[in-house]
């Protein structure tokens, strides 16, 4: 919160009279303004300070405005996998964080690649890869399965167009991810409102490998970083209408069953959590809901990739 | 001079008149599932529970009860007709689910009244069709009374609270509605971020550092000031991890321990409210500000509904004021349904 003296250049109303008045009340920075009815100039000054503080938070919305925004912008994107789409009632939702949890080789990356190939037909996709698991061949394979066999040239052109909609960044620690996300935020702020292809999907594969190294039990910095990362993702998802897909691993819990990694503080961050597992030696996968905004947890389905 | 002094002694109203006036302007609220203790403006209620224990749902239920009108076009909805403000610190609010629940409540009240009159089946359907435009008008009216804001960190939360007074004054002047309910989803959302940033000192000496305690004290001070001028009922949720100091082996809460009377643990709960079944992490400023505290958790039992839905059963226990009873409830589309 800025000092009032520093704000005078931007807002000339805050001249020395107003500042003296504020100083007499013990107000030295923009955060501590109070109401008083003595003079017009003071009133203007106070109103100016209040509007500065008003800019520091998100705007207030009423229920109808929220609902309109949800209906207009917050669509549902199908993942392309029938079992998951049926279970989720359409697919993953824009504006929400969907977390895929599962032991290794349970199909999490495959689901992400399939979703990316589906969404990239019409929108831009950003894939943050922490373990070199992004595979363009797999995406081409998924795309090849769904297009009509036409001329090889048309097929190539289609593949080129869709593949150019996906950008893949390798990030190997959490600070690199913060860098990329802040750059993404400035990029999206310029892009929003302009026509053309908009970014609609952000995939982080996997967030547990970025956060687990900093999450030691002795320091609080790790959990602070984890919470800030979660909130940055939620902000991007809501303000720029992205669907965010995050991959998390599992760790052993009590009783021998596995539970999602990153602990209890992370539980409150994603909107939906899906647990994936694979039947040994086959292509059949199981998915069950751990948490969903509008569906009971425990619902399960099977799917094939 | 003498007449002025005498004027001070003349009474305005008798005690009975005052009680009547206060009870009509500031009624007691009995919101299921919090119906055991009547709540009124000025109370600060804290809903505590692990993740996924329907805390946000209870807040939404309270908001819907607040924004529905008491009586509208002949149908009684049993609401308060005031505005409700929702400060979303968790940023997980789903407005589509909220509008579904509101619609269900409206239709339930409308159907309830038409069936009371004893209509024939065909008549009630025709009446329902006639009611449809009414429902949309009523729906829009209620949704406009629901005010929502998201905060992505503590400084946004503080800025919101500091400008809330002027926002409420403007609402009162422009729309003529009073705000009766202030809902905060997850008061402990920025706990780790604030703890982590306490190690960064600011340049100036006469400014307060950004400390967890300072942030909490500022929040409590702002809400207290707000309650003086705009009396409201404050409800906040808090996510905790259940587990107690005494049984360090068992991390899962045992239902039997609550109901056994001769269990020494349950005696501790009723005698003093210091033996909490979870680790309290909010600073003392907030803890002493809270006037009512409730613990909710999900059980592993499911209520088979006959349709394909399996609704989980939740347990509720009053910690402040400490009550000995346990309530069981489940969440349906029309709201919270008390089981016992």
Coordinates of C-alpha atoms in Angstrom, one line a residue:
Chain A
X1 CA 0.0 0.0 0.0
X2 CA 1.6 3.2 -1.1
X3 CA 2.4 6.2 1.0
X4 CA 0.0 9.2 0.5
X5 CA 2.9 11.5 -0.4
X6 CA 4.0 9.3 -3.2
X7 CA 0.5 9.2 -4.6
X8 CA 0.3 12.9 -4.9
X9 CA 1.9 13.0 -8.4
X10 CA -0.7 10.6 -9.7
X11 CA -3.7 12.1 -7.9
X12 CA -3.3 15.8 -7.4
X13 CA -6.3 16.0 -5.1
X14 CA -4.1 14.5 -2.4
X15 CA -2.3 17.8 -1.7
X16 CA -0.8 18.9 1.6
X17 CA -4.2 19.8 3.2
X18 CA -5.6 16.4 2.8
X19 CA -2.3 14.8 3.9
X20 CA -2.2 17.0 7.1
X21 CA -5.8 16.0 7.8
X22 CA -4.9 12.4 7.4
X23 CA -1.7 12.7 9.4
X24 CA -3.8 14.2 12.3
X25 CA -5.8 11.1 12.3
X26 CA -2.8 8.9 12.1
X27 CA -3.3 7.9 8.5
X28 CA 0.0 7.6 6.7
X29 CA -0.8 5.2 3.9
X30 CA -3.7 4.5 1.6
X31 CA -4.9 1.7 3.7
X32 CA -6.2 3.7 6.7
X33 CA -8.6 6.3 5.2
X34 CA -11.6 7.3 7.2
X35 CA -14.8 9.3 6.6
X36 CA -15.2 12.9 7.8
X37 CA -17.6 15.7 6.8
X38 CA -15.5 18.8 7.2
X39 CA -14.7 20.2 3.8
X40 CA -15.3 19.6 0.1
X41 CA -11.6 19.2 -0.7
X42 CA -11.2 16.8 2.1
X43 CA -14.2 14.8 0.9
X44 CA -12.7 14.6 -2.6
X45 CA -9.4 13.5 -1.1
X46 CA -11.0 10.8 0.9
X47 CA -13.1 9.7 -2.0
X48 CA -9.9 9.5 -4.1
X49 CA -8.2 7.4 -1.5
X50 CA -11.2 5.1 -1.3
X51 CA -11.2 4.6 -5.0
X52 CA -7.5 3.7 -4.9
X53 CA -8.3 1.0 -2.3
X54 CA -11.3 -0.1 -4.3
X55 CA -8.9 -0.8 -7.2
X56 CA -6.9 -3.1 -5.0
X57 CA -9.5 -5.8 -4.9
X58 CA -11.7 -7.6 -7.4
X59 CA -15.0 -6.1 -8.3
X60 CA -18.2 -7.0 -6.5
X61 CA -20.7 -8.9 -8.6
X62 CA -24.2 -9.9 -7.9
X63 CA -25.7 -13.3 -8.5
X64 CA -27.1 -12.5 -12.0
X65 CA -23.8 -11.2 -13.3
X66 CA -22.0 -14.2 -12.0
X67 CA -24.5 -16.5 -13.6
X68 CA -24.3 -14.7 -16.9
X69 CA -20.5 -14.9 -16.9
X70 CA -20.7 -18.6 -16.1
X71 CA -23.1 -19.3 -18.9
X72 CA -21.3 -17.2 -21.4
X73 CA -17.7 -18.1 -20.7
X74 CA -17.4 -21.1 -18.5
X75 CA -18.0 -23.9 -21.0
X76 CA -17.3 -27.6 -20.6
X77 CA -14.6 -29.2 -22.8
X78 CA -15.0 -32.9 -23.6
X79 CA -11.8 -34.8 -23.0
X80 CA -12.4 -37.1 -25.9
X81 CA -12.5 -40.2 -23.6
X82 CA -16.1 -41.4 -23.4
X83 CA -16.0 -42.9 -19.9
X84 CA -14.6 -39.7 -18.3
X85 CA -16.9 -37.4 -20.2
X86 CA -19.9 -39.4 -19.1
X87 CA -18.7 -39.5 -15.5
X88 CA -18.1 -35.7 -15.4
X89 CA -21.3 -34.8 -17.2
X90 CA -19.6 -33.4 -20.3
X91 CA -16.0 -33.0 -19.5
X92 CA -13.7 -30.6 -17.7
X93 CA -15.0 -27.2 -16.9
X94 CA -13.4 -23.8 -17.8
X95 CA -12.6 -21.8 -14.8
X96 CA -11.9 -24.8 -12.6
X97 CA -8.9 -26.8 -11.6
X98 CA -9.3 -30.5 -12.2
X99 CA -6.7 -32.7 -10.6
X100 CA -5.8 -36.2 -11.8
X101 CA -4.3 -38.3 -9.1
X102 CA -3.0 -41.8 -9.5
X103 CA -0.1 -44.1 -9.0
X104 CA 2.5 -44.3 -11.8
X105 CA 1.4 -45.7 -15.2
X106 CA -2.3 -45.1 -14.4
X107 CA -2.9 -43.2 -17.5
X108 CA -2.7 -39.6 -16.3
X109 CA -0.4 -38.3 -19.0
X110 CA -2.4 -40.2 -21.6
X111 CA -5.6 -38.5 -20.5
X112 CA -3.9 -35.1 -20.6
X113 CA -2.5 -35.8 -24.1
X114 CA -5.9 -36.9 -25.3
X115 CA -7.6 -33.8 -23.8
X116 CA -5.0 -31.6 -25.4
X117 CA -5.5 -33.1 -28.8
X118 CA -9.2 -32.6 -28.5
X119 CA -9.1 -29.0 -27.3
X120 CA -6.4 -28.0 -29.7
X121 CA -8.6 -28.4 -32.7
X122 CA -10.2 -25.0 -32.0
X123 CA -8.2 -23.4 -29.2
X124 CA -4.7 -22.9 -28.0
X125 CA -3.3 -25.3 -25.4
X126 CA -0.3 -24.8 -23.0
X127 CA 1.4 -27.9 -21.7
X128 CA 3.9 -27.5 -18.8
X129 CA 6.0 -30.6 -18.8
X130 CA 8.2 -31.5 -15.8
X131 CA 9.2 -34.9 -16.7
X132 CA 9.7 -34.9 -20.5
X133 CA 6.5 -36.9 -20.9
X134 CA 5.0 -34.8 -23.7
X135 CA 4.8 -36.9 -26.9
X136 CA 3.9 -35.3 -30.2
X137 CA 3.7 -38.7 -31.8
X138 CA 0.9 -39.7 -29.4
X139 CA -1.0 -36.5 -30.1
X140 CA -0.7 -37.2 -33.9
X141 CA -1.9 -40.7 -33.2
X142 CA -5.0 -39.5 -31.3
X143 CA -5.7 -37.0 -34.1
X144 CA -5.2 -39.6 -36.8
X145 CA -7.9 -41.8 -35.2
X146 CA -10.6 -39.2 -35.4
X147 CA -10.3 -37.6 -38.8
X148 CA -11.8 -38.9 -42.0
X149 CA -9.4 -40.6 -44.3
X150 CA -9.0 -38.0 -47.0
X151 CA -6.0 -37.0 -49.1
X152 CA -2.6 -37.2 -47.3
X153 CA -2.0 -33.6 -48.0
X154 CA -5.3 -32.5 -46.3
X155 CA -4.5 -34.7 -43.4
X156 CA -1.1 -33.2 -43.0
X157 CA -2.4 -29.7 -43.1
X158 CA -4.9 -30.5 -40.4
X159 CA -2.2 -32.1 -38.3
X160 CA 0.0 -29.1 -38.8
X161 CA -2.7 -26.7 -37.8
X162 CA -3.7 -28.6 -34.6
X163 CA -0.2 -29.3 -33.5
X164 CA 0.7 -25.6 -33.9
X165 CA -2.0 -24.8 -31.4
X166 CA -0.2 -26.7 -28.6
X167 CA 2.8 -25.1 -27.0
X168 CA 4.9 -27.2 -24.7
X169 CA 7.3 -25.7 -22.1
X170 CA 9.6 -27.7 -19.9
X171 CA 9.8 -26.5 -16.3
X172 CA 11.9 -28.3 -13.8
X173 CA 11.3 -26.4 -10.6
X174 CA 8.6 -24.3 -9.1
X175 CA 10.2 -20.9 -9.7
X176 CA 10.4 -21.7 -13.4
X177 CA 6.7 -22.5 -13.3
X178 CA 5.9 -19.2 -11.6
X179 CA 7.9 -17.4 -14.3
X180 CA 6.0 -19.1 -17.1
X181 CA 2.7 -18.5 -15.4
X182 CA 3.4 -14.8 -14.9
X183 CA 4.4 -14.4 -18.6
X184 CA 1.2 -16.2 -19.5
X185 CA -0.8 -13.8 -17.4
X186 CA 0.6 -10.8 -19.2
X187 CA 0.2 -12.4 -22.5
X188 CA -3.5 -13.3 -21.8
X189 CA -4.2 -9.8 -20.5
X190 CA -3.3 -8.5 -24.0
X191 CA -5.0 -11.3 -25.8
X192 CA -8.4 -11.2 -24.1
X193 CA -11.0 -9.4 -26.1
X194 CA -9.1 -9.8 -29.4
X195 CA -10.7 -12.3 -31.8
X196 CA -9.1 -15.4 -33.1
X197 CA -7.8 -18.5 -31.4
X198 CA -7.9 -18.1 -27.7
X199 CA -6.1 -20.2 -25.1
X200 CA -8.5 -22.5 -23.3
X201 CA -6.5 -25.3 -21.7
X202 CA -3.5 -25.3 -19.4
X203 CA -1.9 -28.6 -18.4
X204 CA 0.6 -29.0 -15.6
X205 CA 2.3 -32.5 -15.8
X206 CA 3.0 -32.9 -12.9
X207 CA 2.7 -30.4 -10.2
X208 CA 3.8 -32.8 -7.5
X209 CA 7.3 -33.1 -8.9
X210 CA 7.5 -29.3 -8.7
X211 CA 6.2 -28.9 -5.2
X212 CA 7.4 -32.0 -3.3
X213 CA 11.1 -30.8 -3.3
X214 CA 10.2 -27.6 -1.5
X215 CA 7.6 -29.1 0.8
X216 CA 9.9 -30.1 3.8
X217 CA 8.1 -30.4 7.1
X218 CA 10.3 -27.9 9.0
X219 CA 9.9 -24.7 6.9
X220 CA 6.6 -22.9 6.1
X221 CA 8.0 -21.5 2.8
X222 CA 7.1 -24.7 0.9
X223 CA 3.5 -24.6 1.9
X224 CA 3.3 -20.9 1.1
X225 CA 4.7 -21.6 -2.3
X226 CA 2.3 -24.4 -2.9
X227 CA -0.7 -22.2 -1.9
X228 CA 0.5 -19.3 -4.0
X229 CA 0.9 -21.6 -7.0
X230 CA -2.6 -22.9 -6.5
X231 CA -4.1 -19.4 -6.2
X232 CA -2.2 -18.2 -9.3
X233 CA -3.7 -21.1 -11.3
X234 CA -7.2 -20.4 -10.0
X235 CA -6.8 -16.7 -10.9
X236 CA -5.7 -17.6 -14.4
X237 CA -8.5 -20.1 -14.8
X238 CA -11.3 -17.7 -13.7
X239 CA -10.1 -14.4 -15.1
X240 CA -8.9 -15.7 -18.5
X241 CA -11.4 -18.6 -18.9
X242 CA -8.9 -21.5 -18.9
X243 CA -9.6 -25.0 -18.0
X244 CA -6.7 -26.2 -15.9
X245 CA -5.7 -29.9 -15.7
X246 CA -3.1 -30.8 -13.0
X247 CA -1.4 -34.1 -12.4
X248 CA -0.6 -35.3 -8.9
X249 CA 1.0 -38.5 -7.7
X250 CA 0.1 -40.8 -4.8
X251 CA 1.9 -41.6 -1.6
X252 CA 1.3 -44.4 0.9
X253 CA -1.2 -43.7 3.6
X254 CA -2.4 -45.5 6.7
X255 CA -3.8 -48.9 6.2
X256 CA -1.7 -49.5 3.1
X257 CA -4.0 -47.7 0.7
X258 CA -2.5 -44.8 -1.4
X259 CA -3.6 -41.3 -1.0
X260 CA -2.8 -38.2 -3.1
X261 CA 0.5 -36.5 -2.5
X262 CA 1.0 -32.9 -1.3
X263 CA -0.9 -33.4 1.9
X264 CA -3.9 -31.8 3.5
X265 CA -3.2 -28.2 2.7
X266 CA -3.4 -29.0 -1.0
X267 CA -6.8 -30.7 -0.7
X268 CA -8.6 -27.3 -0.6
X269 CA -7.1 -26.0 -3.8
X270 CA -8.5 -28.1 -6.8
X271 CA -12.1 -27.9 -7.6
X272 CA -12.4 -31.5 -8.8
X273 CA -10.2 -34.4 -8.0
X274 CA -10.3 -37.7 -10.0
X275 CA -8.5 -40.9 -9.0
X276 CA -7.2 -43.0 -11.9
X277 CA -5.9 -46.5 -11.8
X278 CA -5.1 -49.1 -14.4
X279 CA -6.0 -52.8 -14.6
X280 CA -2.8 -54.7 -14.7
X281 CA -1.7 -55.8 -18.2
X282 CA -4.6 -54.3 -20.1
X283 CA -5.8 -51.1 -21.6
X284 CA -8.7 -50.7 -19.1
X285 CA -8.6 -47.8 -16.7
X286 CA -10.7 -46.9 -13.8
X287 CA -11.6 -43.4 -12.7
X288 CA -13.4 -42.4 -9.6
X289 CA -14.4 -39.0 -8.2
X290 CA -12.7 -37.9 -5.0
X291 CA -14.2 -34.5 -5.1
X292 CA -16.5 -32.6 -7.4
X293 CA -18.5 -29.4 -7.0
X294 CA -21.8 -30.9 -8.0
X295 CA -21.4 -34.7 -7.9
X296 CA -21.2 -37.1 -5.1
X297 CA -17.7 -38.5 -4.4
X298 CA -17.2 -42.2 -5.0
X299 CA -18.9 -42.4 -8.4
X300 CA -16.7 -44.4 -10.7
X301 CA -16.4 -45.4 -14.3
X302 CA -14.1 -47.3 -16.6
X303 CA -12.5 -46.1 -19.8
X304 CA -10.2 -47.2 -22.5
X305 CA -7.6 -45.1 -24.2
Chain B
X1 CA -31.1 24.2 31.9
X2 CA -33.3 22.3 34.3
X3 CA -35.7 21.3 31.6
X4 CA -32.8 19.9 29.5
X5 CA -31.7 17.8 32.4
X6 CA -35.3 16.6 33.0
X7 CA -35.5 15.7 29.3
X8 CA -32.8 13.1 29.8
X9 CA -34.9 11.4 32.4
X10 CA -38.1 11.0 30.5
X11 CA -38.4 7.5 29.1
X12 CA -38.6 6.7 25.4
X13 CA -40.3 3.3 25.6
X14 CA -40.9 0.6 28.2
X15 CA -38.8 -2.5 28.3
X16 CA -41.6 -4.6 26.7
X17 CA -41.8 -2.1 23.8
X18 CA -38.1 -2.3 23.3
X19 CA -38.1 -6.0 23.3
X20 CA -40.9 -6.1 20.7
X21 CA -39.0 -3.6 18.5
X22 CA -35.7 -5.5 18.7
X23 CA -37.3 -8.8 18.1
X24 CA -39.0 -7.7 14.9
X25 CA -36.1 -5.7 13.5
X26 CA -33.5 -8.3 14.5
X27 CA -35.1 -11.6 14.6
X28 CA -33.6 -14.8 15.8
X29 CA -32.5 -17.1 13.0
X30 CA -32.9 -20.9 13.1
X31 CA -31.1 -22.2 10.0
X32 CA -31.0 -25.9 9.6
X33 CA -28.8 -27.7 10.4
X34 CA -27.7 -25.0 12.9
X35 CA -31.2 -25.0 14.4
X36 CA -30.2 -26.0 18.0
X37 CA -29.0 -22.5 18.9
X38 CA -30.8 -19.4 17.7
X39 CA -28.5 -16.9 15.9
X40 CA -28.9 -13.2 15.6
X41 CA -27.0 -10.2 14.2
X42 CA -23.7 -9.6 15.8
X43 CA -22.9 -13.3 16.2
X44 CA -19.8 -14.6 14.6
X45 CA -20.3 -18.3 13.7
X46 CA -17.4 -20.5 12.7
X47 CA -17.9 -23.8 10.9
X48 CA -15.0 -26.0 11.3
X49 CA -14.3 -29.3 9.5
X50 CA -12.0 -31.3 7.3
X51 CA -12.1 -30.8 3.5
X52 CA -15.3 -32.0 1.8
X53 CA -17.6 -31.8 4.8
X54 CA -20.4 -29.6 3.4
X55 CA -19.3 -26.4 5.2
X56 CA -19.7 -24.3 2.1
X57 CA -23.0 -25.9 1.5
X58 CA -24.3 -24.8 4.9
X59 CA -23.2 -21.2 4.0
X60 CA -25.0 -21.4 0.7
X61 CA -28.1 -22.7 2.5
X62 CA -28.0 -19.7 4.8
X63 CA -27.5 -17.3 1.9
X64 CA -30.5 -18.7 0.1
X65 CA -32.7 -18.5 3.2
X66 CA -31.6 -14.8 3.5
X67 CA -32.2 -13.7 0.0
X68 CA -35.6 -15.4 -0.5
X69 CA -38.5 -13.1 0.4
X70 CA -40.9 -13.9 3.3
X71 CA -44.0 -13.7 1.2
X72 CA -44.3 -13.1 -2.5
X73 CA -47.4 -13.0 -4.7
X74 CA -49.3 -15.0 -2.2
X75 CA -46.7 -17.8 -1.7
X76 CA -44.7 -18.0 1.5
X77 CA -41.0 -18.7 1.0
X78 CA -40.0 -18.3 4.6
X79 CA -36.9 -16.2 3.8
X80 CA -35.7 -12.9 5.2
X81 CA -35.7 -10.7 2.1
X82 CA -32.4 -9.2 2.8
X83 CA -29.1 -9.2 0.9
X84 CA -26.3 -11.6 1.6
X85 CA -22.6 -10.9 1.0
X86 CA -20.2 -13.8 0.1
X87 CA -16.5 -13.2 0.4
X88 CA -14.9 -16.2 -1.4
X89 CA -11.3 -16.7 -0.2
X90 CA -11.3 -20.3 -1.3
X91 CA -12.2 -19.2 -4.9
X92 CA -14.1 -22.4 -5.4
X93 CA -17.7 -21.2 -5.5
X94 CA -19.9 -22.8 -8.2
X95 CA -22.6 -20.3 -9.2
X96 CA -24.4 -22.9 -11.4
X97 CA -24.9 -25.2 -8.4
X98 CA -26.0 -22.2 -6.3
X99 CA -28.7 -21.2 -8.9
X100 CA -29.8 -24.9 -9.0
X101 CA -30.3 -24.9 -5.3
X102 CA -32.2 -21.6 -5.4
X103 CA -34.5 -22.8 -8.1
X104 CA -35.2 -26.0 -6.2
X105 CA -36.1 -24.0 -3.1
X106 CA -38.4 -21.7 -5.1
X107 CA -40.2 -24.6 -6.8
X108 CA -40.5 -26.5 -3.6
X109 CA -42.1 -23.6 -1.8
X110 CA -44.4 -22.9 -4.8
X111 CA -45.4 -26.6 -5.1
X112 CA -45.9 -26.8 -1.3
X113 CA -48.4 -24.0 -1.2
X114 CA -50.3 -25.2 -4.3
X115 CA -50.7 -28.7 -2.8
X116 CA -51.8 -27.2 0.5
X117 CA -54.8 -25.7 -1.2
X118 CA -55.8 -29.3 -2.3
X119 CA -55.7 -28.9 -6.1
X120 CA -56.5 -31.6 -8.5
X121 CA -53.5 -33.0 -10.4
X122 CA -54.3 -31.2 -13.6
X123 CA -55.0 -27.9 -11.8
X124 CA -51.6 -27.9 -10.0
X125 CA -49.8 -28.5 -13.4
X126 CA -51.6 -25.6 -15.0
X127 CA -50.8 -23.5 -11.9
X128 CA -47.2 -24.5 -12.2
X129 CA -47.1 -23.3 -15.8
X130 CA -48.6 -20.0 -14.8
X131 CA -46.1 -19.7 -12.0
X132 CA -43.1 -20.2 -14.4
X133 CA -42.7 -16.5 -15.3
X134 CA -43.2 -15.6 -11.6
X135 CA -40.4 -18.0 -10.8
X136 CA -38.0 -16.3 -13.2
X137 CA -38.8 -12.9 -11.9
X138 CA -38.4 -14.1 -8.4
X139 CA -35.2 -15.9 -9.3
X140 CA -33.7 -12.7 -10.8
X141 CA -34.8 -10.7 -7.8
X142 CA -33.1 -13.1 -5.4
X143 CA -29.9 -13.5 -7.4
X144 CA -29.5 -9.7 -7.5
X145 CA -29.6 -9.7 -3.7
X146 CA -26.6 -12.1 -3.6
X147 CA -23.3 -10.1 -3.6
X148 CA -20.1 -12.0 -4.4
X149 CA -16.4 -11.2 -4.4
X150 CA -13.3 -13.3 -4.7
X151 CA -10.0 -12.5 -3.0
X152 CA -6.7 -14.0 -4.2
X153 CA -4.6 -12.9 -1.2
X154 CA -4.8 -11.2 2.2
X155 CA -4.2 -7.7 0.8
X156 CA -7.2 -8.0 -1.4
X157 CA -9.3 -9.3 1.5
X158 CA -8.3 -6.4 3.7
X159 CA -9.0 -3.9 0.9
X160 CA -12.4 -5.4 0.5
X161 CA -13.2 -5.2 4.2
X162 CA -12.0 -1.6 4.4
X163 CA -14.2 -0.4 1.5
X164 CA -17.2 -2.6 2.6
X165 CA -18.8 0.2 4.7
X166 CA -19.1 2.6 1.7
X167 CA -20.3 -0.2 -0.5
X168 CA -23.0 -1.1 2.0
X169 CA -24.0 2.5 2.3
X170 CA -24.3 2.8 -1.4
X171 CA -26.4 -0.4 -1.6
X172 CA -28.7 1.0 1.0
X173 CA -29.1 4.3 -0.8
X174 CA -29.5 2.8 -4.3
X175 CA -31.5 -0.4 -3.7
X176 CA -32.9 0.2 -0.3
X177 CA -32.0 -3.3 0.9
X178 CA -30.1 -4.1 4.0
X179 CA -27.4 -6.7 4.2
X180 CA -28.1 -9.2 6.9
X181 CA -25.5 -11.9 6.3
X182 CA -21.7 -11.8 5.7
X183 CA -20.3 -15.1 4.6
X184 CA -16.6 -15.8 4.5
X185 CA -15.5 -19.0 2.8
X186 CA -12.4 -20.3 4.4
X187 CA -11.0 -17.7 6.8
X188 CA -7.8 -19.7 7.0
X189 CA -7.2 -19.8 3.3
X190 CA -4.1 -17.5 3.3
X191 CA -2.7 -18.8 6.5
X192 CA 0.4 -20.4 5.0
X193 CA 1.1 -17.5 2.6
X194 CA 0.9 -15.0 5.5
X195 CA 3.1 -17.1 7.7
X196 CA 5.6 -17.4 4.9
X197 CA 5.7 -13.7 4.2
X198 CA 6.4 -12.6 7.8
X199 CA 10.1 -12.9 7.2
X200 CA 10.1 -10.1 4.7
X201 CA 10.5 -6.7 6.5
X202 CA 9.3 -3.5 5.0
X203 CA 11.5 -0.4 4.5
X204 CA 9.7 2.0 6.8
X205 CA 9.9 1.7 10.6
X206 CA 6.5 3.2 11.4
X207 CA 4.5 0.8 9.3
X208 CA 3.3 -2.5 10.6
X209 CA 5.1 -5.6 9.1
X210 CA 3.0 -8.1 7.2
X211 CA 2.7 -10.6 9.9
X212 CA 0.1 -13.3 10.4
X213 CA -1.0 -11.9 13.7
X214 CA -1.2 -8.3 12.3
X215 CA -3.3 -9.4 9.3
X216 CA -5.7 -11.3 11.6
X217 CA -6.0 -8.4 14.0
X218 CA -6.7 -6.0 11.1
X219 CA -9.4 -8.4 9.8
X220 CA -11.1 -8.7 13.2
X221 CA -10.9 -4.9 13.7
X222 CA -12.5 -4.1 10.4
X223 CA -15.3 -6.6 10.8
X224 CA -15.9 -5.3 14.4
X225 CA -16.2 -1.7 13.0
X226 CA -18.5 -2.9 10.3
X227 CA -20.8 -4.7 12.7
X228 CA -21.2 -1.5 14.8
X229 CA -22.7 0.4 11.8
X230 CA -24.2 -2.5 9.8
X231 CA -25.4 -5.2 12.1
X232 CA -25.0 -8.5 10.4
X233 CA -24.6 -12.2 11.1
X234 CA -21.1 -13.3 10.2
X235 CA -20.5 -16.9 9.2
X236 CA -17.1 -18.2 8.3
X237 CA -15.8 -21.7 7.4
X238 CA -12.4 -23.0 8.4
X239 CA -10.7 -26.1 7.0
X240 CA -8.9 -28.2 9.7
X241 CA -7.4 -31.6 10.0
X242 CA -9.2 -33.8 12.5
X243 CA -7.2 -35.7 15.0
X244 CA -6.6 -35.3 18.7
X245 CA -3.6 -35.3 21.0
X246 CA -4.8 -38.2 23.0
X247 CA -5.1 -40.9 20.4
X248 CA -2.0 -40.2 18.3
X249 CA -2.3 -43.6 16.6
X250 CA -5.8 -43.0 15.2
X251 CA -6.0 -40.2 12.8
X252 CA -9.5 -41.0 11.9
X253 CA -12.2 -39.7 14.2
X254 CA -14.1 -42.4 16.0
X255 CA -17.9 -41.9 16.1
X256 CA -18.3 -44.1 19.1
X257 CA -16.1 -41.8 21.2
X258 CA -18.6 -39.0 20.9
X259 CA -21.7 -40.8 22.1
X260 CA -20.2 -42.9 25.0
X261 CA -21.1 -41.1 28.2
X262 CA -18.5 -42.8 30.4
X263 CA -15.7 -42.1 28.0
X264 CA -13.2 -39.8 29.8
X265 CA -12.6 -38.0 26.5
X266 CA -16.2 -36.9 26.0
X267 CA -16.2 -35.6 29.6
X268 CA -13.4 -33.3 28.6
X269 CA -15.4 -31.9 25.7
X270 CA -18.3 -30.8 27.9
X271 CA -16.2 -29.4 30.8
X272 CA -13.9 -27.1 29.0
X273 CA -13.7 -26.1 25.3
X274 CA -9.9 -26.3 25.4
X275 CA -9.7 -29.9 24.4
X276 CA -10.5 -29.6 20.8
X277 CA -10.4 -32.5 18.4
X278 CA -8.3 -30.6 15.9
X279 CA -5.3 -28.4 15.9
X280 CA -6.3 -24.7 16.1
X281 CA -4.1 -22.6 13.8
X282 CA -5.9 -19.2 13.6
X283 CA -4.3 -16.5 15.8
X284 CA -5.9 -15.6 19.2
X285 CA -7.4 -12.4 17.8
X286 CA -9.7 -14.4 15.6
X287 CA -10.4 -17.2 18.1
X288 CA -11.6 -14.7 20.7
X289 CA -13.8 -12.9 18.1
X290 CA -15.8 -16.1 17.3
X291 CA -19.0 -16.4 19.4
X292 CA -20.3 -19.7 18.1
X293 CA -18.4 -22.7 16.8
X294 CA -19.6 -25.9 15.1
X295 CA -17.7 -29.0 13.9
X296 CA -18.9 -30.9 10.9
X297 CA -17.5 -34.0 9.3
X298 CA -18.5 -36.6 6.8
X299 CA -19.1 -40.1 7.9
X300 CA -18.5 -43.1 5.7
X301 CA -22.2 -44.1 5.7
X302 CA -24.3 -43.4 2.7
X303 CA -28.0 -42.8 2.6
X304 CA -29.4 -44.8 -0.3
X305 CA -32.0 -42.6 -1.7
X306 CA -34.0 -44.9 -3.9
X307 CA -32.9 -43.0 -7.0
X308 CA -29.3 -43.4 -8.3
X309 CA -28.1 -40.8 -5.8
X310 CA -26.1 -41.9 -2.7
X311 CA -26.0 -39.0 -0.4
X312 CA -23.4 -39.0 2.3
X313 CA -24.3 -38.4 5.9
X314 CA -22.7 -35.7 7.8
X315 CA -22.3 -35.2 11.6
X316 CA -22.5 -31.9 13.3
X317 CA -21.5 -31.0 16.8
X318 CA -21.8 -27.7 18.6
X319 CA -18.4 -26.8 20.2
X320 CA -19.4 -23.3 21.4
X321 CA -21.8 -23.2 23.2
X322 CA -20.9 -26.8 24.0
X323 CA -23.9 -29.1 23.5
X324 CA -23.9 -32.8 24.2
X325 CA -25.9 -33.8 21.1
X326 CA -24.8 -34.9 17.7
X327 CA -26.9 -34.0 14.7
X328 CA -26.9 -36.1 11.5
X329 CA -27.9 -34.6 8.3
X330 CA -27.6 -35.1 4.6
X331 CA -27.5 -32.8 1.6
X332 CA -30.1 -32.9 -1.0
X333 CA -31.0 -30.7 -4.0
X334 CA -33.6 -28.9 -1.9
X335 CA -31.1 -28.2 0.8
X336 CA -30.1 -29.7 4.1
X337 CA -32.2 -32.5 5.4
X338 CA -31.9 -33.4 9.1
X339 CA -31.9 -37.1 9.8
X340 CA -31.8 -37.1 13.6

